[in-house]
Amino acid sequence: MNKFDYLIVGAGLFGCVFANEMTSRGKKCLVIEKRKHIGGNIYSENIENINVHKYGAHIFHTSNKKIWNYINQFADFNHYINSPLANYKGEIYNLPFNMNTFNKMWGAITPDQAKEKIREQSGQIKEPPKNLEEMTISLVGRDIYEKLIEGYTEKQWGRNCKELPAFIIKRLPVRFVYDNNYFNDTYQGIPIGGYTQICKKMLAGTELILSVDYFDQKEHFDSLAKTVVYTGTIDRYFDYCYGPLQYRSIRFENKILNTDNFQGNAVINFTHRDIPYTRIIEHKHFEFGKQEKTVISYEYSDEWNINKEPYYPINDTYNNGLYEKYRYLAEKEVNVIFGGRLGSYKYCDMDKVVESVLNITANL
Ligand code: FAD
Ligand code: UDP
């Protein structure tokens, strides 16, 4: 007899939603987590009365009303709208690409003037664009590519823009209206009081063991439950038998400053390649904080190795091919559900993670 119905490896968003859904259906779940806290990458920590997004800035956004209602059960969300800025050699530009960006870059006042300028600068690109460089120039022209994208992207991905897939840049909206909202989604906000409370509420009623790596006692943990829900890296599950998948890692340098407002915005991207970090996050602005101090995080993009945290999957042809081989093995694994951003080797926003769990659990 198994003591639990589900052993959930990883207390990130995927694991927490899964545990919540199944305990509410009367199933017994055990969650194990190798870090010393719950929440995975959405973990937030209270420092100087400010909720600090310890693994990078997280803004919840979705167009799916069901997912928005679901997440709002666990926290009240504020009306924060993400409007990052780009700093190129001290010049400040609005993101995503919109009329404010085009106006600052070229003095364009009307959408037609901006479109004309983009046509002028993208004329020599042959359709369809083959890589990230060509895609960006064809969408927004060469000036924006050179000032806002080239240096930042090469820092972020550690690769030349000509070697990167075009779809990466398609994440960013291009708009011919004066609108600095980074996302096109209907619903958006930050949980008042941080993200960790959401995971804590989701795990109420679930047994939890922190600071334990599944692979250190795999046989023991497997014997405890009928089904394993695995949200770690898929290649590690199979002992890297086809070789490791590649990721980008991130290093954060946090500072507490004796000023109430360091940069006037939650997110500022530094797009010149000579600045070693990619962005500075000032956490209090996510919740319109009025504290006397501020906490900032410098974000440095880092080459990944097996001893570092994997953050961004590198979904190029090589890695996607390798992932397919692991996925084939995963499909044959009996009584194991692979999920989350590491289990599916996919950059997934939080709403997509929640949606995928709700779909899986609805069919169990
Ligand atoms: P994770 O949060 O990684 O959780 C997996 C957990 O499993 C981890 O806690 C890990 O420690 C644990 N684990 C792994 N292996 C083992 C093991 N062997 N034994 C025990 N435990 C193990 N999404 C948005 O919607 N909006 C944003 O603004 C946004 N910003 C982001 C910024 C950054 C820098 C990054 C990297 C991601 C961002 N995301 C954002 C995506 C968001 O972080 C993910 O959607 C979400 O965290 C995925 O949850 P998960 O449970 O799949 O993975
Ligand atoms: N990007 C850029 N300059 C910026 C912001 C984004 O070059 O100031 C590029 C970069 O290649 C990044 C991609 O656009 O990987 C997608 O941006 P997004 O903000 O979605 O990245 P993430 O949220 O994953 O950090």
Short mmCIF file of C-alpha atoms and ligand atoms in Angstrom, two decimals:
data_model
loop_
_atom_site.label_atom_id
_atom_site.label_comp_id
_atom_site.label_asym_id
_atom_site.label_seq_id
_atom_site.Cartn_x
_atom_site.Cartn_y
_atom_site.Cartn_z
CA MET A 1 0.00 0.00 0.00
CA ASN A 2 1.34 3.43 -0.95
CA LYS A 3 1.08 6.10 1.69
CA PHE A 4 0.42 8.85 -0.90
CA ASP A 5 -1.44 9.09 -4.17
CA TYR A 6 1.07 11.57 -5.59
CA LEU A 7 4.72 12.32 -4.94
CA ILE A 8 5.30 15.81 -6.33
CA VAL A 9 8.94 16.64 -7.04
CA GLY A 10 9.33 20.43 -6.88
CA ALA A 11 7.39 23.04 -4.89
CA GLY A 12 7.29 25.55 -7.78
CA LEU A 13 4.05 26.86 -9.25
CA PHE A 14 3.37 23.64 -11.18
CA GLY A 15 3.85 21.43 -8.11
CA CYS A 16 1.80 23.74 -5.86
CA VAL A 17 -1.19 23.98 -8.22
CA PHE A 18 -1.07 20.23 -8.74
CA ALA A 19 -1.04 19.57 -4.99
CA ASN A 20 -3.88 22.00 -4.42
CA GLU A 21 -6.07 20.48 -7.13
CA MET A 22 -5.55 16.90 -6.01
CA THR A 23 -5.88 17.46 -2.25
CA SER A 24 -9.14 19.28 -2.93
CA ARG A 25 -10.29 16.06 -4.67
CA GLY A 26 -9.43 14.05 -1.53
CA LYS A 27 -6.06 12.70 -2.77
CA LYS A 28 -2.98 12.51 -0.55
CA CYS A 29 0.08 14.36 -1.84
CA LEU A 30 3.68 14.61 -0.69
CA VAL A 31 5.74 17.50 -2.09
CA ILE A 32 9.53 17.36 -1.93
CA GLU A 33 11.72 20.33 -2.79
CA LYS A 34 15.48 20.62 -3.01
CA ARG A 35 15.57 24.32 -2.13
CA LYS A 36 14.98 25.43 1.44
CA HIS A 37 11.79 27.24 0.51
CA ILE A 38 8.61 26.74 -1.53
CA GLY A 39 7.60 28.68 -4.66
CA GLY A 40 10.35 27.71 -7.10
CA ASN A 41 11.25 30.72 -9.22
CA ILE A 42 8.23 32.77 -8.21
CA TYR A 43 9.43 32.81 -4.58
CA SER A 44 9.34 36.28 -3.04
CA GLU A 45 11.04 37.23 0.22
CA ASN A 46 10.25 40.12 2.53
CA ILE A 47 13.31 42.35 2.91
CA GLU A 48 12.95 45.78 4.56
CA ASN A 49 9.19 45.30 4.26
CA ILE A 50 9.53 45.01 0.47
CA ASN A 51 8.55 41.84 -1.40
CA VAL A 52 11.69 40.92 -3.33
CA HIS A 53 11.32 38.64 -6.36
CA LYS A 54 14.38 36.55 -5.57
CA TYR A 55 14.60 34.71 -8.90
CA GLY A 56 13.74 37.58 -11.23
CA ALA A 57 10.84 39.98 -11.74
CA HIS A 58 7.48 38.23 -12.06
CA ILE A 59 4.35 39.90 -13.39
CA PHE A 60 1.23 37.78 -13.65
CA HIS A 61 -0.59 38.34 -16.94
CA THR A 62 -3.18 36.34 -18.82
CA SER A 63 -6.08 36.64 -21.19
CA ASN A 64 -7.73 33.54 -19.79
CA LYS A 65 -10.46 34.59 -17.37
CA LYS A 66 -10.60 31.14 -15.80
CA ILE A 67 -6.89 31.30 -14.90
CA TRP A 68 -7.20 34.88 -13.62
CA ASN A 69 -10.11 33.90 -11.36
CA TYR A 70 -8.22 30.82 -10.23
CA ILE A 71 -5.08 32.69 -9.15
CA ASN A 72 -7.13 35.45 -7.50
CA GLN A 73 -8.40 32.88 -4.99
CA PHE A 74 -4.96 32.87 -3.41
CA ALA A 75 -4.10 36.59 -3.29
CA ASP A 76 -5.46 40.03 -4.10
CA PHE A 77 -3.75 41.47 -7.16
CA ASN A 78 -2.93 45.16 -7.62
CA HIS A 79 -3.26 47.19 -10.83
CA TYR A 80 0.47 47.16 -11.74
CA ILE A 81 1.05 47.38 -15.50
CA ASN A 82 4.51 46.39 -16.62
CA SER A 83 6.15 49.27 -18.53
CA PRO A 84 9.89 48.66 -18.56
CA LEU A 85 12.36 51.23 -19.83
CA ALA A 86 15.50 50.71 -21.87
CA ASN A 87 18.62 52.70 -21.02
CA TYR A 88 21.04 52.96 -23.95
CA LYS A 89 24.09 55.05 -23.00
CA GLY A 90 21.90 57.24 -20.80
CA GLU A 91 19.12 57.66 -23.40
CA ILE A 92 15.80 56.36 -22.05
CA TYR A 93 13.35 54.57 -24.37
CA ASN A 94 9.94 53.08 -23.67
CA LEU A 95 9.30 49.39 -24.21
CA PRO A 96 7.68 47.48 -25.77
CA PHE A 97 8.14 49.02 -29.24
CA ASN A 98 5.41 51.63 -29.55
CA MET A 99 4.84 55.20 -30.68
CA ASN A 100 6.72 56.54 -27.62
CA THR A 101 9.77 54.49 -28.69
CA PHE A 102 9.51 55.60 -32.32
CA ASN A 103 9.04 59.22 -31.28
CA LYS A 104 12.13 59.20 -29.07
CA MET A 105 14.21 57.33 -31.66
CA TRP A 106 13.22 59.26 -34.81
CA GLY A 107 10.94 62.10 -33.78
CA ALA A 108 8.08 60.25 -35.54
CA ILE A 109 4.78 61.75 -34.46
CA THR A 110 2.25 59.78 -36.47
CA PRO A 111 2.01 56.01 -37.02
CA ASP A 112 2.56 56.57 -40.77
CA GLN A 113 5.84 58.38 -40.11
CA ALA A 114 7.02 55.53 -37.89
CA LYS A 115 6.00 52.89 -40.46
CA GLU A 116 7.77 54.80 -43.22
CA LYS A 117 10.99 54.89 -41.18
CA ILE A 118 10.77 51.14 -40.46
CA ARG A 119 10.16 50.40 -44.18
CA GLU A 120 13.20 52.50 -45.07
CA GLN A 121 15.42 50.60 -42.61
CA SER A 122 14.15 47.09 -43.25
CA GLY A 123 14.02 47.18 -47.05
CA GLN A 124 17.00 44.90 -47.62
CA ILE A 125 15.75 42.06 -45.38
CA LYS A 126 14.51 39.11 -47.44
CA GLU A 127 11.24 37.58 -46.23
CA PRO A 128 10.83 35.44 -44.23
CA PRO A 129 13.44 36.67 -41.71
CA LYS A 130 15.88 33.86 -40.90
CA ASN A 131 17.10 34.80 -37.44
CA LEU A 132 16.59 37.19 -34.53
CA GLU A 133 18.59 40.01 -36.17
CA GLU A 134 16.60 39.89 -39.41
CA MET A 135 13.29 39.52 -37.60
CA THR A 136 13.95 42.56 -35.40
CA ILE A 137 15.07 44.76 -38.30
CA SER A 138 12.05 43.75 -40.34
CA LEU A 139 9.69 44.54 -37.44
CA VAL A 140 11.16 47.79 -36.10
CA GLY A 141 14.12 48.85 -38.25
CA ARG A 142 17.89 48.91 -37.85
CA ASP A 143 18.22 51.81 -35.35
CA ILE A 144 16.06 50.09 -32.74
CA TYR A 145 17.82 46.80 -33.41
CA GLU A 146 21.24 48.35 -32.86
CA LYS A 147 20.36 50.43 -29.79
CA LEU A 148 17.82 48.33 -27.91
CA ILE A 149 18.16 44.73 -29.03
CA GLU A 150 21.59 43.69 -30.32
CA GLY A 151 23.67 44.30 -27.16
CA TYR A 152 20.97 43.22 -24.70
CA THR A 153 20.17 40.01 -26.55
CA GLU A 154 23.80 39.01 -26.93
CA LYS A 155 24.32 39.59 -23.19
CA GLN A 156 21.15 37.72 -22.31
CA TRP A 157 21.71 34.69 -24.52
CA GLY A 158 25.53 34.69 -24.82
CA ARG A 159 25.11 34.20 -28.55
CA ASN A 160 25.18 36.33 -31.69
CA CYS A 161 21.74 37.57 -32.82
CA LYS A 162 22.31 35.89 -36.20
CA GLU A 163 22.49 32.50 -34.43
CA LEU A 164 19.33 32.97 -32.39
CA PRO A 165 15.83 31.93 -33.46
CA ALA A 166 13.56 34.72 -34.70
CA PHE A 167 10.67 33.74 -32.40
CA ILE A 168 12.44 35.11 -29.28
CA ILE A 169 11.75 38.68 -30.34
CA LYS A 170 8.13 37.90 -31.25
CA ARG A 171 7.42 37.79 -27.50
CA LEU A 172 7.49 41.61 -27.55
CA PRO A 173 4.52 43.52 -28.93
CA VAL A 174 5.05 46.10 -31.72
CA ARG A 175 2.38 48.81 -31.54
CA PHE A 176 1.61 51.94 -33.51
CA VAL A 177 -0.18 53.57 -30.59
CA TYR A 178 1.23 55.43 -27.57
CA ASP A 179 0.90 52.51 -25.14
CA ASN A 180 3.76 51.31 -22.90
CA ASN A 181 2.02 48.19 -21.57
CA TYR A 182 4.55 45.37 -22.07
CA PHE A 183 1.82 42.75 -22.44
CA ASN A 184 -1.25 42.43 -24.64
CA ASP A 185 -3.17 40.40 -22.07
CA THR A 186 -6.55 41.34 -20.64
CA TYR A 187 -5.56 40.78 -16.99
CA GLN A 188 -2.35 41.78 -15.27
CA GLY A 189 -1.06 42.51 -11.78
CA ILE A 190 1.19 41.70 -8.85
CA PRO A 191 -0.09 39.80 -5.81
CA ILE A 192 -0.26 42.26 -2.93
CA GLY A 193 2.08 40.78 -0.30
CA GLY A 194 4.17 38.76 -2.77
CA TYR A 195 4.00 35.39 -4.51
CA THR A 196 5.08 33.07 -1.70
CA GLN A 197 1.72 33.38 0.09
CA ILE A 198 0.03 31.93 -3.03
CA CYS A 199 2.14 28.78 -2.91
CA LYS A 200 1.75 28.53 0.85
CA LYS A 201 -2.03 28.57 0.57
CA MET A 202 -1.95 26.07 -2.28
CA LEU A 203 0.10 23.66 -0.17
CA ALA A 204 -2.19 23.77 2.87
CA GLY A 205 -3.22 20.16 3.49
CA THR A 206 -0.20 18.73 1.67
CA GLU A 207 2.82 17.14 3.33
CA LEU A 208 6.01 18.97 2.43
CA ILE A 209 9.69 18.15 2.82
CA LEU A 210 12.18 20.92 1.99
CA SER A 211 15.92 20.74 1.27
CA VAL A 212 15.81 17.25 -0.20
CA ASP A 213 16.87 16.20 -3.66
CA TYR A 214 14.64 13.51 -5.19
CA PHE A 215 17.60 11.75 -6.79
CA ASP A 216 19.40 11.31 -3.46
CA GLN A 217 16.63 8.89 -2.32
CA LYS A 218 14.72 8.16 -5.50
CA GLU A 219 13.83 4.56 -4.70
CA HIS A 220 12.59 5.46 -1.24
CA PHE A 221 10.43 8.35 -2.49
CA ASP A 222 9.08 6.31 -5.42
CA SER A 223 7.93 3.64 -2.97
CA LEU A 224 5.78 6.17 -1.11
CA ALA A 225 3.32 7.07 -3.89
CA LYS A 226 1.38 5.56 -6.76
CA THR A 227 2.27 8.35 -9.17
CA VAL A 228 5.21 10.73 -9.41
CA VAL A 229 4.75 14.29 -10.66
CA TYR A 230 8.20 15.43 -11.75
CA THR A 231 8.92 19.14 -12.34
CA GLY A 232 12.74 19.04 -12.39
CA THR A 233 14.91 18.96 -15.51
CA ILE A 234 13.85 16.17 -17.85
CA ASP A 235 17.43 15.31 -18.90
CA ARG A 236 18.47 14.75 -15.29
CA TYR A 237 15.57 12.34 -14.76
CA PHE A 238 17.09 10.15 -17.46
CA ASP A 239 20.61 10.60 -16.10
CA TYR A 240 21.59 12.80 -19.09
CA CYS A 241 21.68 9.64 -21.23
CA TYR A 242 21.63 11.65 -24.49
CA GLY A 243 23.78 14.46 -23.04
CA PRO A 244 22.64 17.57 -21.13
CA LEU A 245 20.13 20.06 -22.51
CA GLN A 246 21.43 23.65 -22.51
CA TYR A 247 20.06 26.57 -20.51
CA ARG A 248 20.95 30.17 -19.70
CA SER A 249 21.50 30.88 -16.06
CA ILE A 250 21.13 34.16 -14.15
CA ARG A 251 23.09 35.63 -11.26
CA PHE A 252 21.45 38.25 -9.05
CA GLU A 253 23.26 40.86 -6.99
CA ASN A 254 20.90 42.41 -4.43
CA LYS A 255 21.46 45.72 -2.64
CA ILE A 256 19.53 47.49 0.09
CA LEU A 257 19.87 51.25 -0.39
CA ASN A 258 19.12 54.13 1.95
CA THR A 259 17.00 55.94 -0.57
CA ASP A 260 13.27 55.71 -1.13
CA ASN A 261 13.49 55.72 -4.92
CA PHE A 262 16.57 54.61 -6.83
CA GLN A 263 15.48 54.49 -10.48
CA GLY A 264 11.82 55.55 -10.64
CA ASN A 265 10.62 52.34 -12.33
CA ALA A 266 10.44 48.65 -11.41
CA VAL A 267 12.38 47.45 -14.47
CA ILE A 268 15.13 49.19 -16.42
CA ASN A 269 16.96 47.25 -19.14
CA PHE A 270 20.54 48.24 -19.95
CA THR A 271 20.85 47.57 -23.63
CA HIS A 272 24.48 48.50 -24.34
CA ARG A 273 26.83 45.52 -24.42
CA ASP A 274 29.47 47.27 -22.28
CA ILE A 275 27.20 47.31 -19.20
CA PRO A 276 27.71 43.83 -17.73
CA TYR A 277 24.21 43.36 -16.31
CA THR A 278 21.05 43.13 -18.39
CA ARG A 279 18.62 44.89 -16.07
CA ILE A 280 18.05 46.45 -12.66
CA ILE A 281 14.87 45.61 -10.79
CA GLU A 282 13.64 47.95 -8.05
CA HIS A 283 11.17 45.71 -6.27
CA LYS A 284 9.12 48.24 -4.28
CA HIS A 285 7.65 49.73 -7.47
CA PHE A 286 5.78 46.49 -8.20
CA GLU A 287 3.59 47.28 -5.20
CA PHE A 288 3.79 51.10 -5.30
CA GLY A 289 5.85 50.91 -2.07
CA LYS A 290 6.39 53.94 0.14
CA GLN A 291 9.13 52.43 2.36
CA GLU A 292 12.07 54.64 3.36
CA LYS A 293 14.60 52.21 1.87
CA THR A 294 14.70 50.35 -1.41
CA VAL A 295 15.94 46.94 -2.58
CA ILE A 296 17.42 46.58 -6.05
CA SER A 297 18.67 43.54 -7.98
CA TYR A 298 21.26 43.63 -10.73
CA GLU A 299 20.57 40.78 -13.14
CA TYR A 300 23.57 39.18 -14.85
CA SER A 301 22.99 36.60 -17.53
CA ASP A 302 25.31 33.63 -17.15
CA GLU A 303 26.45 30.59 -19.13
CA TRP A 304 24.88 27.52 -17.54
CA ASN A 305 26.59 24.36 -16.32
CA ILE A 306 25.31 21.38 -14.34
CA ASN A 307 26.14 23.08 -11.00
CA LYS A 308 24.13 26.25 -11.75
CA GLU A 309 20.38 26.94 -11.68
CA PRO A 310 18.81 26.46 -15.12
CA TYR A 311 16.62 29.48 -15.97
CA TYR A 312 15.94 29.83 -19.68
CA PRO A 313 15.78 26.76 -21.95
CA ILE A 314 17.65 27.39 -25.20
CA ASN A 315 15.02 26.31 -27.69
CA ASP A 316 17.26 26.18 -30.75
CA THR A 317 17.25 23.33 -33.27
CA TYR A 318 19.94 21.32 -31.46
CA ASN A 319 18.29 21.48 -28.03
CA ASN A 320 14.74 20.99 -29.31
CA GLY A 321 15.92 17.84 -31.11
CA LEU A 322 17.56 16.57 -27.93
CA TYR A 323 14.44 17.36 -25.91
CA GLU A 324 12.32 15.31 -28.34
CA LYS A 325 14.48 12.28 -27.55
CA TYR A 326 13.95 12.77 -23.82
CA ARG A 327 10.23 13.39 -24.34
CA TYR A 328 9.99 10.05 -26.13
CA LEU A 329 11.50 8.35 -23.07
CA ALA A 330 9.17 10.32 -20.78
CA GLU A 331 6.11 9.12 -22.69
CA LYS A 332 7.11 5.53 -22.00
CA GLU A 333 7.67 6.10 -18.28
CA VAL A 334 4.75 4.52 -16.42
CA ASN A 335 3.16 6.43 -13.52
CA VAL A 336 5.25 9.56 -13.98
CA ILE A 337 3.81 12.91 -15.06
CA PHE A 338 6.41 15.37 -16.39
CA GLY A 339 5.47 19.05 -16.17
CA GLY A 340 6.48 22.64 -15.58
CA ARG A 341 9.10 24.66 -17.37
CA LEU A 342 11.95 22.20 -16.61
CA GLY A 343 9.98 19.01 -17.16
CA SER A 344 8.76 20.27 -20.54
CA TYR A 345 11.91 22.27 -21.47
CA LYS A 346 9.84 25.27 -22.45
CA TYR A 347 9.75 28.93 -21.49
CA CYS A 348 6.29 29.03 -19.90
CA ASP A 349 4.67 32.08 -18.36
CA MET A 350 2.93 31.48 -15.06
CA ASP A 351 -0.58 31.49 -16.53
CA LYS A 352 0.40 28.76 -18.99
CA VAL A 353 1.82 26.67 -16.15
CA VAL A 354 -1.41 26.99 -14.16
CA GLU A 355 -3.46 26.19 -17.26
CA SER A 356 -1.42 23.09 -18.02
CA VAL A 357 -1.90 21.74 -14.48
CA LEU A 358 -5.64 22.39 -14.56
CA ASN A 359 -5.87 20.52 -17.87
CA ILE A 360 -3.84 17.56 -16.60
CA THR A 361 -5.68 17.26 -13.27
CA ALA A 362 -9.08 17.58 -14.93
CA ASN A 363 -8.31 14.39 -16.88
CA LEU A 364 -6.94 12.31 -14.00
P1 FAD B 1 10.06 26.15 -11.03
O1 FAD B 1 9.59 27.41 -10.44
O2 FAD B 1 11.45 26.09 -11.53
O3 FAD B 1 9.87 24.99 -9.95
C1 FAD B 1 10.52 23.73 -10.03
C2 FAD B 1 10.95 23.36 -8.63
O4 FAD B 1 11.44 22.02 -8.64
C3 FAD B 1 12.09 24.23 -8.12
O5 FAD B 1 11.75 24.80 -6.88
C4 FAD B 1 13.27 23.26 -8.01
O6 FAD B 1 14.14 23.59 -6.95
C5 FAD B 1 12.54 21.95 -7.78
N1 FAD B 1 13.34 20.77 -8.16
C6 FAD B 1 13.96 20.58 -9.34
N2 FAD B 1 14.61 19.41 -9.34
C7 FAD B 1 14.39 18.84 -8.11
C8 FAD B 1 14.82 17.64 -7.50
N3 FAD B 1 15.62 16.77 -8.14
N4 FAD B 1 14.42 17.37 -6.24
C9 FAD B 1 13.62 18.25 -5.56
N5 FAD B 1 13.19 19.43 -6.11
C10 FAD B 1 13.58 19.71 -7.36
N6 FAD B 1 6.31 34.19 -15.94
C11 FAD B 1 5.31 35.10 -16.00
O7 FAD B 1 4.16 34.74 -16.19
N7 FAD B 1 5.57 36.44 -15.83
C12 FAD B 1 6.83 36.92 -15.61
O8 FAD B 1 7.02 38.14 -15.46
C13 FAD B 1 7.91 35.98 -15.55
N8 FAD B 1 9.16 36.40 -15.35
C14 FAD B 1 10.17 35.50 -15.31
C15 FAD B 1 11.47 35.95 -15.11
C16 FAD B 1 12.52 35.07 -15.07
C17 FAD B 1 13.91 35.58 -14.84
C18 FAD B 1 12.28 33.68 -15.28
C19 FAD B 1 13.42 32.70 -15.29
C20 FAD B 1 10.99 33.20 -15.46
C21 FAD B 1 9.92 34.10 -15.49
N9 FAD B 1 8.60 33.66 -15.65
C22 FAD B 1 7.60 34.59 -15.72
C23 FAD B 1 8.27 32.22 -15.75
C24 FAD B 1 7.94 31.60 -14.36
O9 FAD B 1 9.07 31.70 -13.54
C25 FAD B 1 7.53 30.13 -14.57
O10 FAD B 1 6.35 30.07 -15.33
C26 FAD B 1 7.26 29.35 -13.27
O11 FAD B 1 8.16 29.64 -12.26
C27 FAD B 1 7.33 27.87 -13.59
O12 FAD B 1 7.03 27.10 -12.46
P2 FAD B 1 7.54 25.58 -12.39
O13 FAD B 1 6.93 24.98 -11.19
O14 FAD B 1 7.35 24.93 -13.68
O15 FAD B 1 9.13 25.69 -12.24
N1 UDP B 2 15.02 42.14 -25.61
C1 UDP B 2 16.02 43.04 -25.94
N2 UDP B 2 16.07 44.23 -25.29
C2 UDP B 2 15.20 44.57 -24.31
C3 UDP B 2 14.18 43.65 -23.97
C4 UDP B 2 14.12 42.43 -24.64
O1 UDP B 2 16.85 42.76 -26.80
O2 UDP B 2 15.33 45.67 -23.75
C5 UDP B 2 14.97 40.86 -26.34
C6 UDP B 2 15.84 39.77 -25.69
O3 UDP B 2 16.38 38.99 -26.73
C7 UDP B 2 14.84 38.96 -24.90
C8 UDP B 2 13.62 39.03 -25.83
O4 UDP B 2 13.65 40.37 -26.35
O5 UDP B 2 15.27 37.63 -24.73
C9 UDP B 2 12.30 38.77 -25.13
O6 UDP B 2 12.14 39.72 -24.10
P1 UDP B 2 11.37 39.40 -22.77
O7 UDP B 2 11.22 40.66 -22.01
O8 UDP B 2 10.17 38.61 -23.09
O9 UDP B 2 12.42 38.49 -22.01
P2 UDP B 2 12.27 37.78 -20.59
O10 UDP B 2 11.01 38.23 -19.94
O11 UDP B 2 12.26 36.37 -20.95
O12 UDP B 2 13.50 38.20 -19.87
#
